[in-house]
Amino acid sequence: MTVRAPTPHGPVAEPRPPLALTDEQRHRFDEDGFFLVEDALSPEEVAELLGVVDDRYARCKSEQDLGAHEAFQMRNAVALDPIFLRLVDHPLMLRFVVDLMGVNVQLRTSHADVRPPQSDDAKGHELGAPDSFFPWHSDGPNFGWPRVGGVLPFMEMKIGYYLTDLTAPNSGEICVVRGSHLSTQPTAADGRRHIDPANIVSVNVRPGTALVWRTQLLHALQPNLSTQARRCLYYGYHPRWMRPSDFDHQSDSVLAPCTPVQRQLLGELGSGRTSYDGDDPEIHPVSRYWRPQDEDIPLQAWAQSQAPLTTHTP
Ligand SMILES: O=C(O)CCC(=O)C(=O)O
């Protein structure tokens, strides 16, 4: 049997003009670790999404006998309703994903979060304290990410879509620590984080706003002391050679109506569930997540077909 020479390494990402990212957004993402996109969702989209979130929440609340103040999260939201699937390749936000992470990406997680007004117990806790209802943390798998010089590397990004009014303080808004992705995030012996309060940013935003952020950022929540449940959605993206957290494979019924780009983002290869190991799986297996063929990566053709939205300084 002939042993084929190892295949050459796959294409290296070519520098190309951003599809949507402005110089300022690039700067904010690198320095602060996040930026906001106002009106990412129209009022009609927000209303439609809220309807589906509320419906599902009401059903689960009675089935699971959830308490009135209990926070609730639906994971792998893309599999729950076509309206959640649609956001995976939101025409504008997908441009940011490609600009920030390239085309060989997929979804790591998608979740819908409902945080009803909290009881008085939530008051008086120091924001993000280890014994608070939502301690400071970065996202990551059990046993953590590898660190580089003590700092968490850029392994993934998330887009948060906020569906309710979070403009008032203590409405359950997320807080991020500006620039914490660049620090070693020191922790005291009692588990408290050393955080400069000047770097804490409360994401007090109108419905329809999106937060584009590096999930290494330390984040925590303010209590929801408002009168309405806070509802939001998160979509996490990472390189396709990593493994998602919410699924191994999506079900056939979820995949069937998907476009090629959506199938890629849901972790599938162009050729379906066979031939994951390349053309010579016995002698020279090659994961097509590492070495995608053109048909595996429709996002590339999609990105090439998009006219950039912005002009950039050289
Ligand atoms: O805004 C929230 O509810 C917190 C989300 C969060 O911690 C996360 O997405 O990792």
Short mmCIF file of N, CA and C in Angstrom, two decimals, residues 152-252:
data_model
loop_
_atom_site.label_atom_id
_atom_site.label_comp_id
_atom_site.label_asym_id
_atom_site.label_seq_id
_atom_site.Cartn_x
_atom_site.Cartn_y
_atom_site.Cartn_z
N LEU A 152 -5.39 34.40 30.08
CA LEU A 152 -6.24 33.52 29.27
C LEU A 152 -6.15 33.91 27.80
N PRO A 153 -5.93 32.95 26.92
CA PRO A 153 -5.86 33.30 25.49
C PRO A 153 -7.26 33.53 24.91
N PHE A 154 -7.29 34.08 23.72
CA PHE A 154 -8.57 34.35 23.03
C PHE A 154 -9.05 33.05 22.39
N MET A 155 -9.97 32.37 23.05
CA MET A 155 -10.46 31.09 22.55
C MET A 155 -11.87 31.21 21.99
N GLU A 156 -12.59 32.23 22.40
CA GLU A 156 -13.97 32.33 21.93
C GLU A 156 -14.50 33.74 22.17
N MET A 157 -15.61 34.02 21.53
CA MET A 157 -16.30 35.30 21.73
C MET A 157 -17.79 35.02 21.88
N LYS A 158 -18.47 35.96 22.48
CA LYS A 158 -19.92 35.81 22.60
C LYS A 158 -20.60 37.07 22.10
N ILE A 159 -21.82 36.87 21.62
CA ILE A 159 -22.69 38.01 21.34
C ILE A 159 -23.88 37.89 22.28
N GLY A 160 -24.10 38.93 23.07
CA GLY A 160 -25.28 38.98 23.94
C GLY A 160 -26.32 39.87 23.28
N TYR A 161 -27.55 39.39 23.18
CA TYR A 161 -28.65 40.21 22.65
C TYR A 161 -29.60 40.49 23.81
N TYR A 162 -29.84 41.75 24.09
CA TYR A 162 -30.66 42.11 25.24
C TYR A 162 -32.06 42.48 24.75
N LEU A 163 -33.04 41.84 25.32
CA LEU A 163 -34.42 41.96 24.81
C LEU A 163 -35.27 42.88 25.67
N THR A 164 -34.81 43.19 26.87
CA THR A 164 -35.60 44.03 27.76
C THR A 164 -34.81 45.29 28.11
N ASP A 165 -35.49 46.23 28.67
CA ASP A 165 -34.85 47.51 28.99
C ASP A 165 -33.93 47.35 30.19
N LEU A 166 -32.64 47.57 29.96
CA LEU A 166 -31.66 47.42 31.04
C LEU A 166 -30.96 48.76 31.30
N THR A 167 -31.64 49.84 30.96
CA THR A 167 -30.99 51.15 31.10
C THR A 167 -30.86 51.58 32.56
N ALA A 168 -31.73 51.05 33.41
CA ALA A 168 -31.66 51.47 34.82
C ALA A 168 -30.68 50.56 35.58
N PRO A 169 -29.95 51.13 36.54
CA PRO A 169 -29.09 50.29 37.38
C PRO A 169 -29.92 49.25 38.13
N ASN A 170 -29.31 48.13 38.44
CA ASN A 170 -29.98 47.04 39.17
C ASN A 170 -31.20 46.50 38.44
N SER A 171 -31.04 46.34 37.13
CA SER A 171 -32.10 45.69 36.36
C SER A 171 -31.63 44.31 35.89
N GLY A 172 -30.61 43.79 36.56
CA GLY A 172 -30.10 42.46 36.21
C GLY A 172 -29.05 42.51 35.12
N GLU A 173 -28.51 43.70 34.86
CA GLU A 173 -27.55 43.87 33.76
C GLU A 173 -26.22 43.16 34.04
N ILE A 174 -25.60 42.74 32.95
CA ILE A 174 -24.26 42.15 33.08
C ILE A 174 -23.25 43.28 33.31
N CYS A 175 -22.24 42.99 34.11
CA CYS A 175 -21.11 43.92 34.29
C CYS A 175 -19.86 43.21 33.82
N VAL A 176 -19.03 43.91 33.09
CA VAL A 176 -17.77 43.32 32.66
C VAL A 176 -16.63 44.16 33.22
N VAL A 177 -15.48 43.52 33.38
CA VAL A 177 -14.31 44.26 33.86
C VAL A 177 -13.46 44.58 32.64
N ARG A 178 -13.49 45.86 32.31
CA ARG A 178 -12.78 46.34 31.13
C ARG A 178 -11.30 45.90 31.19
N GLY A 179 -10.83 45.31 30.12
CA GLY A 179 -9.40 44.96 30.03
C GLY A 179 -8.99 43.73 30.83
N SER A 180 -9.93 43.05 31.50
CA SER A 180 -9.52 41.92 32.36
C SER A 180 -9.03 40.73 31.53
N HIS A 181 -9.31 40.73 30.22
CA HIS A 181 -8.78 39.65 29.38
C HIS A 181 -7.28 39.76 29.22
N LEU A 182 -6.72 40.92 29.56
CA LEU A 182 -5.28 41.12 29.40
C LEU A 182 -4.53 40.90 30.71
N SER A 183 -5.26 40.62 31.78
CA SER A 183 -4.61 40.51 33.09
C SER A 183 -4.62 39.05 33.55
N THR A 184 -3.85 38.79 34.59
CA THR A 184 -3.82 37.42 35.14
C THR A 184 -5.00 37.19 36.08
N GLN A 185 -5.83 38.18 36.26
CA GLN A 185 -7.06 38.07 37.06
C GLN A 185 -6.77 37.53 38.46
N PRO A 186 -5.93 38.24 39.21
CA PRO A 186 -5.54 37.73 40.52
C PRO A 186 -6.72 37.59 41.48
N THR A 187 -6.64 36.58 42.32
CA THR A 187 -7.70 36.28 43.28
C THR A 187 -7.07 36.21 44.67
N ALA A 188 -7.75 36.79 45.66
CA ALA A 188 -7.25 36.76 47.04
C ALA A 188 -7.53 35.39 47.66
N ALA A 189 -6.93 35.15 48.84
CA ALA A 189 -7.07 33.84 49.50
C ALA A 189 -8.54 33.54 49.81
N ASP A 190 -9.35 34.58 50.05
CA ASP A 190 -10.76 34.32 50.37
C ASP A 190 -11.62 34.19 49.10
N GLY A 191 -10.99 34.12 47.94
CA GLY A 191 -11.74 33.92 46.69
C GLY A 191 -12.19 35.22 46.04
N ARG A 192 -11.93 36.35 46.72
CA ARG A 192 -12.34 37.63 46.12
C ARG A 192 -11.37 38.02 45.02
N ARG A 193 -11.91 38.58 43.97
CA ARG A 193 -11.07 39.03 42.86
C ARG A 193 -10.50 40.41 43.18
N HIS A 194 -9.29 40.65 42.74
CA HIS A 194 -8.74 42.00 42.84
C HIS A 194 -9.19 42.77 41.61
N ILE A 195 -10.18 43.61 41.77
CA ILE A 195 -10.73 44.34 40.62
C ILE A 195 -10.74 45.82 40.94
N ASP A 196 -10.22 46.60 40.03
CA ASP A 196 -10.28 48.05 40.18
C ASP A 196 -11.70 48.49 39.81
N PRO A 197 -12.45 49.05 40.78
CA PRO A 197 -13.84 49.44 40.48
C PRO A 197 -13.95 50.36 39.27
N ALA A 198 -12.89 51.11 38.99
CA ALA A 198 -12.95 52.03 37.84
C ALA A 198 -13.08 51.25 36.52
N ASN A 199 -12.73 49.97 36.55
CA ASN A 199 -12.80 49.18 35.30
C ASN A 199 -14.10 48.40 35.15
N ILE A 200 -14.99 48.52 36.14
CA ILE A 200 -16.25 47.78 36.03
C ILE A 200 -17.23 48.58 35.15
N VAL A 201 -17.71 47.92 34.12
CA VAL A 201 -18.67 48.58 33.20
C VAL A 201 -20.01 47.85 33.30
N SER A 202 -21.04 48.58 33.69
CA SER A 202 -22.38 48.01 33.73
C SER A 202 -23.02 48.18 32.36
N VAL A 203 -23.52 47.11 31.83
CA VAL A 203 -24.07 47.16 30.46
C VAL A 203 -25.55 47.54 30.55
N ASN A 204 -25.76 48.83 30.74
CA ASN A 204 -27.12 49.37 30.85
C ASN A 204 -27.57 49.80 29.46
N VAL A 205 -28.35 48.95 28.82
CA VAL A 205 -28.65 49.18 27.41
C VAL A 205 -30.14 49.04 27.12
N ARG A 206 -30.50 49.59 25.97
CA ARG A 206 -31.89 49.50 25.49
C ARG A 206 -32.12 48.12 24.86
N PRO A 207 -33.39 47.70 24.77
CA PRO A 207 -33.68 46.45 24.08
C PRO A 207 -33.17 46.52 22.64
N GLY A 208 -32.66 45.40 22.15
CA GLY A 208 -32.17 45.36 20.77
C GLY A 208 -30.67 45.57 20.67
N THR A 209 -30.04 45.96 21.78
CA THR A 209 -28.59 46.19 21.77
C THR A 209 -27.86 44.85 21.86
N ALA A 210 -26.72 44.77 21.16
CA ALA A 210 -25.88 43.57 21.24
C ALA A 210 -24.54 43.94 21.89
N LEU A 211 -24.05 43.02 22.70
CA LEU A 211 -22.72 43.15 23.31
C LEU A 211 -21.83 42.12 22.63
N VAL A 212 -20.74 42.60 22.04
CA VAL A 212 -19.77 41.70 21.40
C VAL A 212 -18.57 41.64 22.33
N TRP A 213 -18.25 40.46 22.84
CA TRP A 213 -17.24 40.43 23.90
C TRP A 213 -16.41 39.17 23.90
N ARG A 214 -15.24 39.34 24.46
CA ARG A 214 -14.33 38.21 24.68
C ARG A 214 -14.76 37.56 25.99
N THR A 215 -14.95 36.26 25.97
CA THR A 215 -15.48 35.63 27.19
C THR A 215 -14.41 35.41 28.26
N GLN A 216 -13.15 35.80 27.96
CA GLN A 216 -12.17 35.80 29.06
C GLN A 216 -12.45 36.94 30.02
N LEU A 217 -13.21 37.93 29.57
CA LEU A 217 -13.51 39.08 30.44
C LEU A 217 -14.18 38.60 31.72
N LEU A 218 -13.74 39.10 32.85
CA LEU A 218 -14.48 38.81 34.08
C LEU A 218 -15.85 39.46 33.97
N HIS A 219 -16.86 38.70 34.35
CA HIS A 219 -18.21 39.27 34.30
C HIS A 219 -19.05 38.77 35.47
N ALA A 220 -20.03 39.57 35.83
CA ALA A 220 -20.94 39.25 36.94
C ALA A 220 -22.24 39.97 36.65
N LEU A 221 -23.22 39.76 37.49
CA LEU A 221 -24.52 40.40 37.26
C LEU A 221 -24.91 41.28 38.43
N GLN A 222 -25.54 42.38 38.10
CA GLN A 222 -26.23 43.17 39.13
C GLN A 222 -27.54 42.46 39.43
N PRO A 223 -28.07 42.59 40.63
CA PRO A 223 -29.36 41.97 40.90
C PRO A 223 -30.46 42.62 40.07
N ASN A 224 -31.50 41.87 39.83
CA ASN A 224 -32.65 42.46 39.13
C ASN A 224 -33.65 42.94 40.18
N LEU A 225 -33.58 44.24 40.48
CA LEU A 225 -34.50 44.83 41.46
C LEU A 225 -35.59 45.62 40.75
N SER A 226 -35.71 45.41 39.43
CA SER A 226 -36.76 46.10 38.67
C SER A 226 -38.06 45.30 38.80
N THR A 227 -39.06 45.73 38.06
CA THR A 227 -40.34 45.02 38.16
C THR A 227 -40.55 44.05 37.00
N GLN A 228 -39.58 43.99 36.06
CA GLN A 228 -39.79 43.05 34.94
C GLN A 228 -38.64 42.05 34.84
N ALA A 229 -38.96 40.86 34.34
CA ALA A 229 -37.93 39.84 34.16
C ALA A 229 -36.96 40.29 33.06
N ARG A 230 -35.69 40.11 33.34
CA ARG A 230 -34.70 40.44 32.32
C ARG A 230 -34.57 39.22 31.40
N ARG A 231 -34.69 39.45 30.08
CA ARG A 231 -34.55 38.35 29.13
C ARG A 231 -33.48 38.71 28.10
N CYS A 232 -32.63 37.75 27.83
CA CYS A 232 -31.56 37.98 26.86
C CYS A 232 -31.13 36.66 26.23
N LEU A 233 -30.34 36.79 25.19
CA LEU A 233 -29.83 35.62 24.47
C LEU A 233 -28.32 35.76 24.32
N TYR A 234 -27.63 34.64 24.38
CA TYR A 234 -26.18 34.66 24.15
C TYR A 234 -25.82 33.60 23.11
N TYR A 235 -24.93 33.99 22.21
CA TYR A 235 -24.40 33.07 21.19
C TYR A 235 -22.88 33.10 21.31
N GLY A 236 -22.28 31.96 21.63
CA GLY A 236 -20.82 31.88 21.75
C GLY A 236 -20.23 31.20 20.51
N TYR A 237 -19.18 31.78 19.96
CA TYR A 237 -18.53 31.23 18.75
C TYR A 237 -17.07 30.92 19.07
N HIS A 238 -16.58 29.86 18.49
CA HIS A 238 -15.17 29.52 18.67
C HIS A 238 -14.67 28.81 17.41
N PRO A 239 -13.36 28.55 17.32
CA PRO A 239 -12.86 27.86 16.13
C PRO A 239 -13.46 26.47 16.03
N ARG A 240 -13.56 25.98 14.80
CA ARG A 240 -14.26 24.71 14.60
C ARG A 240 -13.44 23.51 15.06
N TRP A 241 -12.15 23.71 15.31
CA TRP A 241 -11.35 22.58 15.80
C TRP A 241 -11.50 22.42 17.32
N MET A 242 -12.34 23.21 17.94
CA MET A 242 -12.69 22.98 19.35
C MET A 242 -14.03 22.24 19.41
N ARG A 243 -14.47 21.91 20.60
CA ARG A 243 -15.72 21.17 20.71
C ARG A 243 -16.77 22.06 21.37
N PRO A 244 -18.00 22.02 20.84
CA PRO A 244 -19.06 22.83 21.46
C PRO A 244 -19.37 22.36 22.88
N SER A 245 -20.05 23.19 23.63
CA SER A 245 -20.41 22.78 25.00
C SER A 245 -21.86 22.31 25.09
N ASP A 246 -22.71 22.74 24.15
CA ASP A 246 -24.13 22.42 24.30
C ASP A 246 -24.55 21.18 23.51
N PHE A 247 -23.68 20.69 22.64
CA PHE A 247 -24.08 19.58 21.77
C PHE A 247 -22.83 18.93 21.20
N ASP A 248 -22.98 17.68 20.79
CA ASP A 248 -21.94 17.07 19.95
C ASP A 248 -22.36 17.20 18.50
N HIS A 249 -23.58 16.73 18.23
CA HIS A 249 -24.20 16.97 16.91
C HIS A 249 -25.62 17.44 17.16
N GLN A 250 -26.05 18.36 16.36
CA GLN A 250 -27.46 18.75 16.41
C GLN A 250 -28.30 17.64 15.76
N SER A 251 -29.57 17.58 16.13
CA SER A 251 -30.42 16.51 15.59
C SER A 251 -30.72 16.77 14.12
N ASP A 252 -31.10 15.70 13.43
CA ASP A 252 -31.43 15.82 12.00
C ASP A 252 -32.53 16.85 11.78
#
